[in-house]
Short mmCIF file of C-alpha atoms and ligand atoms in Angstrom, two decimals:
data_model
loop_
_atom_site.label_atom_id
_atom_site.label_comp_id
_atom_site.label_asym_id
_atom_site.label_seq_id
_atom_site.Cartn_x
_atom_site.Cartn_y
_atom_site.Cartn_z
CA UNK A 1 0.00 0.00 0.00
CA UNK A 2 2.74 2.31 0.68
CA UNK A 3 4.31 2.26 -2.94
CA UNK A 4 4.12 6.01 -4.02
CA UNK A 5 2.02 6.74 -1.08
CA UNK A 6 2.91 8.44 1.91
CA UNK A 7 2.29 6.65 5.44
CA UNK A 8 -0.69 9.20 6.49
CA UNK A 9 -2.61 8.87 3.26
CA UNK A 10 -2.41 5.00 3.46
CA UNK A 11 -3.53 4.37 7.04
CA UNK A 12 -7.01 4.53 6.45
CA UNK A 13 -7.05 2.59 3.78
CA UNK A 14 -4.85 0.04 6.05
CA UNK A 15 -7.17 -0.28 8.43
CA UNK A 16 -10.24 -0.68 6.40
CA UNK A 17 -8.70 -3.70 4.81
CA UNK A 18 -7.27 -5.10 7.66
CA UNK A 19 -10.79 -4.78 9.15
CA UNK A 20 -12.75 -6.41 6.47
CA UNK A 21 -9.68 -8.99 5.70
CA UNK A 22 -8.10 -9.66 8.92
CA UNK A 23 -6.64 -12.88 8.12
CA UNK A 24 -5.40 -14.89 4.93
CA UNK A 25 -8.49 -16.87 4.90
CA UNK A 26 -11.37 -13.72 4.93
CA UNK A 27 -8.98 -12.48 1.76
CA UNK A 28 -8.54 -15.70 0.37
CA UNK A 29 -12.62 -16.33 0.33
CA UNK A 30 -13.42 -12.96 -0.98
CA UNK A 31 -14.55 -12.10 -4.72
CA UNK A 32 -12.24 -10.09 -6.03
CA UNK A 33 -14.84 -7.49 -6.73
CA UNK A 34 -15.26 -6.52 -3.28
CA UNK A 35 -11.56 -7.11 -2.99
CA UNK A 36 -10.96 -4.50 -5.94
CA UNK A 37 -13.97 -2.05 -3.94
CA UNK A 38 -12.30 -2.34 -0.71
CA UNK A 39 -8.55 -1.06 -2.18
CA UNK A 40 -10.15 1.44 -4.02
CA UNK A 41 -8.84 4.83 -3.72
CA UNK A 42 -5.17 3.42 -3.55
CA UNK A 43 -4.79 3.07 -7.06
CA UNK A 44 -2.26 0.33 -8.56
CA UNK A 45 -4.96 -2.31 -8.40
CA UNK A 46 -2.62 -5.09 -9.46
CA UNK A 47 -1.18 -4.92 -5.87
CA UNK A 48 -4.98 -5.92 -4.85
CA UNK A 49 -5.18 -8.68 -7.52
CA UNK A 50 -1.99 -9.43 -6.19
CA UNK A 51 -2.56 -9.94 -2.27
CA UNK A 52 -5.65 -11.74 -3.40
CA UNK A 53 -3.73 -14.15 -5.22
CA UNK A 54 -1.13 -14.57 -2.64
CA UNK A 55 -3.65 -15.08 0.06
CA UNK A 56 -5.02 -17.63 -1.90
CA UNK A 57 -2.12 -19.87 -2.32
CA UNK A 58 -0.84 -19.26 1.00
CA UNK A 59 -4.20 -20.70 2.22
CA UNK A 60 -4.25 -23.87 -0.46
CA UNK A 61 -0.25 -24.50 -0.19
CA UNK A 62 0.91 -23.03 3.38
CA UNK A 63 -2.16 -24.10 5.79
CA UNK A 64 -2.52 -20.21 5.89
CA UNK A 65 0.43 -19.18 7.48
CA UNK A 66 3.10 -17.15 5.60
CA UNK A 67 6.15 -19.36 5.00
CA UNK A 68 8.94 -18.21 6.01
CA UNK A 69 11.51 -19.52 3.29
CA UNK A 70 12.49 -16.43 1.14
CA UNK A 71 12.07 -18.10 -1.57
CA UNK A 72 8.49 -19.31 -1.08
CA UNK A 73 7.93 -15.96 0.30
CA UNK A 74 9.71 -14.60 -3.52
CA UNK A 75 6.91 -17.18 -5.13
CA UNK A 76 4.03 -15.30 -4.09
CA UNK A 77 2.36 -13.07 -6.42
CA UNK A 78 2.96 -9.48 -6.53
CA UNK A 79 6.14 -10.02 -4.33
CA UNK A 80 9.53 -8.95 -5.56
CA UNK A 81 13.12 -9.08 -4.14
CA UNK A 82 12.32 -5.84 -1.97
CA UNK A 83 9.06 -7.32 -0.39
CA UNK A 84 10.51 -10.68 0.19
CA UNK A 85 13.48 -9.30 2.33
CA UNK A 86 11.17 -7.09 4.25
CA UNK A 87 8.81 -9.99 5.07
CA UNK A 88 11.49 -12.13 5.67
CA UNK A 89 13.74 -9.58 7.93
CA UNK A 90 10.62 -8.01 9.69
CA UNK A 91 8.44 -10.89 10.15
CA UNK A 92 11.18 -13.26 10.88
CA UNK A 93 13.89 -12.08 11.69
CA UNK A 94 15.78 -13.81 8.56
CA UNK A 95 18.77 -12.33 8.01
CA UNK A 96 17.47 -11.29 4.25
CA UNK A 97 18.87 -7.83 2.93
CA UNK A 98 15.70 -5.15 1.37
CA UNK A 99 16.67 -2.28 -0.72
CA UNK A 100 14.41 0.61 -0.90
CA UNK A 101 14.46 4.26 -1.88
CA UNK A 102 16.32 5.32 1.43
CA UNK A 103 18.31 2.35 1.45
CA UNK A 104 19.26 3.05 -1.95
CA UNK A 105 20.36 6.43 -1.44
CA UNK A 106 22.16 5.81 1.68
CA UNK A 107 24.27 2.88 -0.02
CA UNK A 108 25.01 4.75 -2.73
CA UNK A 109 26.23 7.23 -0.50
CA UNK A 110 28.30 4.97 1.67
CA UNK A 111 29.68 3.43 -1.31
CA UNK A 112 29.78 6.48 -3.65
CA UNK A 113 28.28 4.84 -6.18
CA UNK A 114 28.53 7.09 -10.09
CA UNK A 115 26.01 4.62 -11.67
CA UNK A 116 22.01 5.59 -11.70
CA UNK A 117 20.65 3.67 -9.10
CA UNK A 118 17.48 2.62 -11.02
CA UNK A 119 20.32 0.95 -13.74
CA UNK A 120 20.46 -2.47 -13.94
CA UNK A 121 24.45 -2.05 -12.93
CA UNK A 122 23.40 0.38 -10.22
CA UNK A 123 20.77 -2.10 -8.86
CA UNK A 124 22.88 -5.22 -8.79
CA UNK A 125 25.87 -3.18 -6.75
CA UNK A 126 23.24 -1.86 -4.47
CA UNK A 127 22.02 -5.11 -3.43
CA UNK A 128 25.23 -6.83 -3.66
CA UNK A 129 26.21 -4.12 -0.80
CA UNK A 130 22.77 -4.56 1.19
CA UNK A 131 23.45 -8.39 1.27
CA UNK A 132 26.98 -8.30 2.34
CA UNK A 133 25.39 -5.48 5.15
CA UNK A 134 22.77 -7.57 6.67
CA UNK A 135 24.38 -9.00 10.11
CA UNK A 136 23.07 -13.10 10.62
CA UNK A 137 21.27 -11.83 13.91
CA UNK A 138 18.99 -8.40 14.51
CA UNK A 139 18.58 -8.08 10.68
CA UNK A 140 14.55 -6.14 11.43
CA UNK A 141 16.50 -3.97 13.33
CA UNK A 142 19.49 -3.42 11.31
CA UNK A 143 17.15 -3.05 8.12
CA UNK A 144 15.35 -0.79 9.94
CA UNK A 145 17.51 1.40 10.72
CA UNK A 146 19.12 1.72 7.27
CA UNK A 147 15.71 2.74 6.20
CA UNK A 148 14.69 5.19 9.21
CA UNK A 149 18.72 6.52 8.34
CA UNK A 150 17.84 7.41 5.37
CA UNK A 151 14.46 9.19 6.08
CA UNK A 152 15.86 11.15 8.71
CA UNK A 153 19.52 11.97 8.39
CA UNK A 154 20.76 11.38 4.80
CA UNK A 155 17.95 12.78 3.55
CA UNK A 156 17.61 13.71 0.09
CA UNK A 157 18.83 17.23 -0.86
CA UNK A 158 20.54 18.23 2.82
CA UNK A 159 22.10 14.74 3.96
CA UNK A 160 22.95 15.74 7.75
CA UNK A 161 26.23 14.49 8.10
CA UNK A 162 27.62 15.89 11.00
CA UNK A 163 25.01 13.41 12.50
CA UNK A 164 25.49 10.53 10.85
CA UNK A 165 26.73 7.24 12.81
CA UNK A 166 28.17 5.78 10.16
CA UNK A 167 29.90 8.78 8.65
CA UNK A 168 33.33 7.75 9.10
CA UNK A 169 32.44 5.02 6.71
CA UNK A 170 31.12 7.13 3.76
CA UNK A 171 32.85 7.57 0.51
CA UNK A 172 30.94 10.16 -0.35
CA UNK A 173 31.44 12.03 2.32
CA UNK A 174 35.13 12.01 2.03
CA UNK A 175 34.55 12.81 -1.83
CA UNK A 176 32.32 15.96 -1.32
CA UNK A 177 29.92 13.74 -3.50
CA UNK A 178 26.85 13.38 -0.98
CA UNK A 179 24.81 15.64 -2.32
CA UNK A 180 25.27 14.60 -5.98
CA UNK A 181 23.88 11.34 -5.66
CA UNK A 182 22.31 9.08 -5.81
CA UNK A 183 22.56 9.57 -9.70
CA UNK A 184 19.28 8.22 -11.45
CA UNK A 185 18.28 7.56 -15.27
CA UNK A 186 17.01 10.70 -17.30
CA UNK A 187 13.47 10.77 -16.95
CA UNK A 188 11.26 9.82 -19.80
CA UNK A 189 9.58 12.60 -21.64
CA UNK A 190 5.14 12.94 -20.32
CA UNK A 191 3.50 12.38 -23.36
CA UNK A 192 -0.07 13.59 -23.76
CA UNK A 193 -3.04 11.33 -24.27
CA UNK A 194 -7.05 12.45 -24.55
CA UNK A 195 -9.28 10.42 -23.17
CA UNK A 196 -13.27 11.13 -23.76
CA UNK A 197 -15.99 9.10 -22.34
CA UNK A 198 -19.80 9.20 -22.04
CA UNK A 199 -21.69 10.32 -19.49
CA UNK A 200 -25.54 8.24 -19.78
CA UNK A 201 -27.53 8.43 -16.98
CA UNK A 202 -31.46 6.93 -17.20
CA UNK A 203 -33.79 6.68 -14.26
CA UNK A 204 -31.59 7.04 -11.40
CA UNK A 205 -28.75 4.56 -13.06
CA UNK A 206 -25.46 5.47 -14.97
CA UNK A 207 -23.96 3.63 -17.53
CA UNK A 208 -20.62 2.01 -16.90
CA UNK A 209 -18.31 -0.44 -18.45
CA UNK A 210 -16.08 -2.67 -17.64
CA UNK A 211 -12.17 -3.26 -18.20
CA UNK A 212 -10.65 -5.89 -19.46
CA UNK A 213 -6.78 -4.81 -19.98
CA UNK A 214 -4.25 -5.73 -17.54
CA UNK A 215 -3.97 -2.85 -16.02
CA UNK A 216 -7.68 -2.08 -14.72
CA UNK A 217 -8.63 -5.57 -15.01
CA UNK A 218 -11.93 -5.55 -13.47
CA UNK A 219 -12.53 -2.13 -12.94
CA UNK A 220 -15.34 0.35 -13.98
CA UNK A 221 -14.98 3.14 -15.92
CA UNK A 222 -17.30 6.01 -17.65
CA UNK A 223 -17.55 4.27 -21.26
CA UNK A 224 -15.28 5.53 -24.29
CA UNK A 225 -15.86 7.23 -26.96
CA UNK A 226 -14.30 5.72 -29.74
CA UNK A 227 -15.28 8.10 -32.40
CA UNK A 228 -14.68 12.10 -31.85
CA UNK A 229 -17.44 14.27 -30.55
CA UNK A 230 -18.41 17.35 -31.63
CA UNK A 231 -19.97 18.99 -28.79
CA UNK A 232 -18.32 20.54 -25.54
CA UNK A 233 -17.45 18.04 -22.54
CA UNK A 234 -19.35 18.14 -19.05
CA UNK A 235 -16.38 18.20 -17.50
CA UNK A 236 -12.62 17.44 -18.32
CA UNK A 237 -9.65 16.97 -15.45
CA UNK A 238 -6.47 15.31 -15.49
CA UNK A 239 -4.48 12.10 -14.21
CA UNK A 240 -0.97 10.57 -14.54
CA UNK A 241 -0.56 7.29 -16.26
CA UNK A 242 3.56 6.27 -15.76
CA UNK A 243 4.84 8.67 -17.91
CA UNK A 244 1.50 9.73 -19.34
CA UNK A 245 -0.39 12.78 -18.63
CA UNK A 246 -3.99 11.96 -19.62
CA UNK A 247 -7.14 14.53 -20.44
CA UNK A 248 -10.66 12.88 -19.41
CA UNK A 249 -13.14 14.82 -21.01
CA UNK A 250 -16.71 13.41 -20.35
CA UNK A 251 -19.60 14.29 -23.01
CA UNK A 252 -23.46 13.63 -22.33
CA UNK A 253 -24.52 10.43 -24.33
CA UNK A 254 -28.34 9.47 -24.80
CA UNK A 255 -28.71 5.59 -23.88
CA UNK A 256 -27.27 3.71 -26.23
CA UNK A 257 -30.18 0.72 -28.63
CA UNK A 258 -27.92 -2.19 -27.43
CA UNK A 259 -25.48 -3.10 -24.70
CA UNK A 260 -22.67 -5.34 -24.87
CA UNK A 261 -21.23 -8.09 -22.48
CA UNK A 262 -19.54 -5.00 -20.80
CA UNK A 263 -21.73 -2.31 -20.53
CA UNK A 264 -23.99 -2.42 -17.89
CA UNK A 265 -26.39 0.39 -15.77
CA UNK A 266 -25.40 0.33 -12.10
CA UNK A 267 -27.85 2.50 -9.91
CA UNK A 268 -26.44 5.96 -8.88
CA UNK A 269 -26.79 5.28 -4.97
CA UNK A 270 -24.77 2.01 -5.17
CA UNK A 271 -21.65 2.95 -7.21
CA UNK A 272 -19.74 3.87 -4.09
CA UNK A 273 -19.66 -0.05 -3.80
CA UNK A 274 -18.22 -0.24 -7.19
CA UNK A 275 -14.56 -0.62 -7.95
CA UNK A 276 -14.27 2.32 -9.90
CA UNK A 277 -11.21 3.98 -11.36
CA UNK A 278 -9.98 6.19 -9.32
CA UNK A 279 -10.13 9.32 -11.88
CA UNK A 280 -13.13 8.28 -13.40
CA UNK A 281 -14.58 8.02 -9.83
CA UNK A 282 -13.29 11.83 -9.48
CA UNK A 283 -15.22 12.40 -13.09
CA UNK A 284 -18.62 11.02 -11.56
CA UNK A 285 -18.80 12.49 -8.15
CA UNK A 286 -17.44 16.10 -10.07
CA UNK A 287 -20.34 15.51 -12.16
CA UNK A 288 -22.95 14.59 -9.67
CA UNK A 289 -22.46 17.52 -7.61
CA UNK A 290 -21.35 20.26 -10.20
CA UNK A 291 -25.11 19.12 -11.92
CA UNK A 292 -26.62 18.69 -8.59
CA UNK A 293 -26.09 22.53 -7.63
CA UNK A 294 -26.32 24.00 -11.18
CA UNK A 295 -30.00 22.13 -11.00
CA UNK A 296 -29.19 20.88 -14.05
CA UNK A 297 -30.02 17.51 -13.65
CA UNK A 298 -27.67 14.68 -13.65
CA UNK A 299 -29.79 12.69 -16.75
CA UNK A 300 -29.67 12.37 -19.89
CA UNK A 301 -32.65 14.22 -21.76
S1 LIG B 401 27.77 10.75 6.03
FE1 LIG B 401 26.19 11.95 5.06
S2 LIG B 401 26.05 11.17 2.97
FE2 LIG B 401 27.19 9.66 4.18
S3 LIG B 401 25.63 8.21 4.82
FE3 LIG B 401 25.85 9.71 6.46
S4 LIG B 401 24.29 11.28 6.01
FE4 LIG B 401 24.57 10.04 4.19
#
């Protein structure tokens, strides 16, 4: 949950979860359309899919308990090298190394490392380093610390040195370099994508349809427009996609003769149930209200 998402924004979300899936089984048993509804706001929802899957086969293969061999704990879907050594350290106690952002930058720091961190090169010296770190007892707390060092004294643009426990240790330090790095890729260029969807709402319903991609998999959405539309939107905003920056404009559509296998009416008062999108969810409730107050009417004529 906390991938690109700070600690405060998450912990509601945490404990909504944890109180409608306390356990590997309550997940496990779930559809994953309430699964999808109950991450909803977090965005990412393969991370959902994800714990939904790995909940499942911890259940069927692991009696429900979380093994504790890194590499079952690598198997599991959704989990990568950095998850798997914070499981493993954390949970266990396993003296498994994790490399995260702060890690990252304090390594590179300690070791002075010139390559971009998110290189392959860069990567494979940073965990090489973590993994030689990583003492066979207290690794939670030694990981721990790395990461909390990182946060709070070699922090990003001002690393606080003069602090630092393990400053007489630091190449980069001694090179004047600490404020250079870490060194990262060039970022890719945003390129610009329009997006423009219908907004059909009959007798208290709205008309929504359903993704089948792999990256909203499951997920509701206004339905798209896939022919231009001459006629000024109801509303447009804006939302990120990786290196995307993407314009939702949303046009009033009459009902449409037919529906398809993914189009379906959901009533209006249930859709906060609904896994929606989360911009498209920021499209309907805009809509709702902005209609709502200007009288106008939130259906379609
Ligand atoms: S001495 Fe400075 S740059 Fe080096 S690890 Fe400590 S805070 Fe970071």
């Amino acid at each position: 949950m906390l991938q690109q998402t700070q600690v405060v924004t998450v912990l509601p979300y945490y404990e909504r979860w944890l109180a409608r899936f306390p356990d590997f089984a309550s997940l496990a048993a779930a559809e994953e359309g309430e699964v999808l509804s109950v991450w909803q706001g977090l965005g990412y929802y393969s991370r959902a899919r994800n714990l939904h899957r790995a909940a499942r086969i911890v259940v069927e293969m692991h009696d429900g308990e979380m093994p504790r061999d890194p590499a079952l704990i690598r198997a599991l879907p959704g989990v990568g090298r950095y998850t798997a050594g914070a499981v493993a350290s954390f949970a266990f106690d396993l003296p498994e190394p994790l490399v995260d952002a702060n890690v990252a930058r304090v390594l590179a720091r300690l070791l002075d490392l010139r390559k971009p961190v998110d290189s392959t090169a860069g990567h494979a010296a940073l965990w090489t380093a973590a993994d030689s770190l990583v003492p066979k007892t207290n690794a939670r707390i030694f990981n721990a610390a790395l990461m909390e060092l990182g946060a709070l004294v070699c922090t990003p643009r001002t690393p606080r040195c003069p602090l630092c426990p393990v400053r007489a240790h630091c190449r980069a330090l001694a090179a004047g370099t600490a404020a250079l790095l870490p060194k990262k890729k060039p970022r890719r260029k945003t390129i610009l994508l329009a997006e423009h969807c219908a907004w059909t709402v009959h007798r208290g319903r709205i008309l929504l349809e359903q993704q089948h991609g792999p990256r909203w998999r499951g997920l509701w959405k206004l339905p798209l427009l896939r022919t231009p539309v001459k006629a000024d939107p109801l509303l447009t905003l804006d939302y990120p996609f990786t290196h995307h920056r993407v314009t939702l404009a949303v046009f009033i559509k009459r009902p449409p003769a037919r529906l398809t296998d993914s189009l379906r009416w959901h009533p209006l008062n249930k859709i906060h149930a609904l896994p929606i999108t989360s911009p498209h969810r920021r499209a309907i409730e805009q809509l709702i209200q902005s209609l709502t107050t200007r009288r106008a009417g939130v259906e379609c004529r």
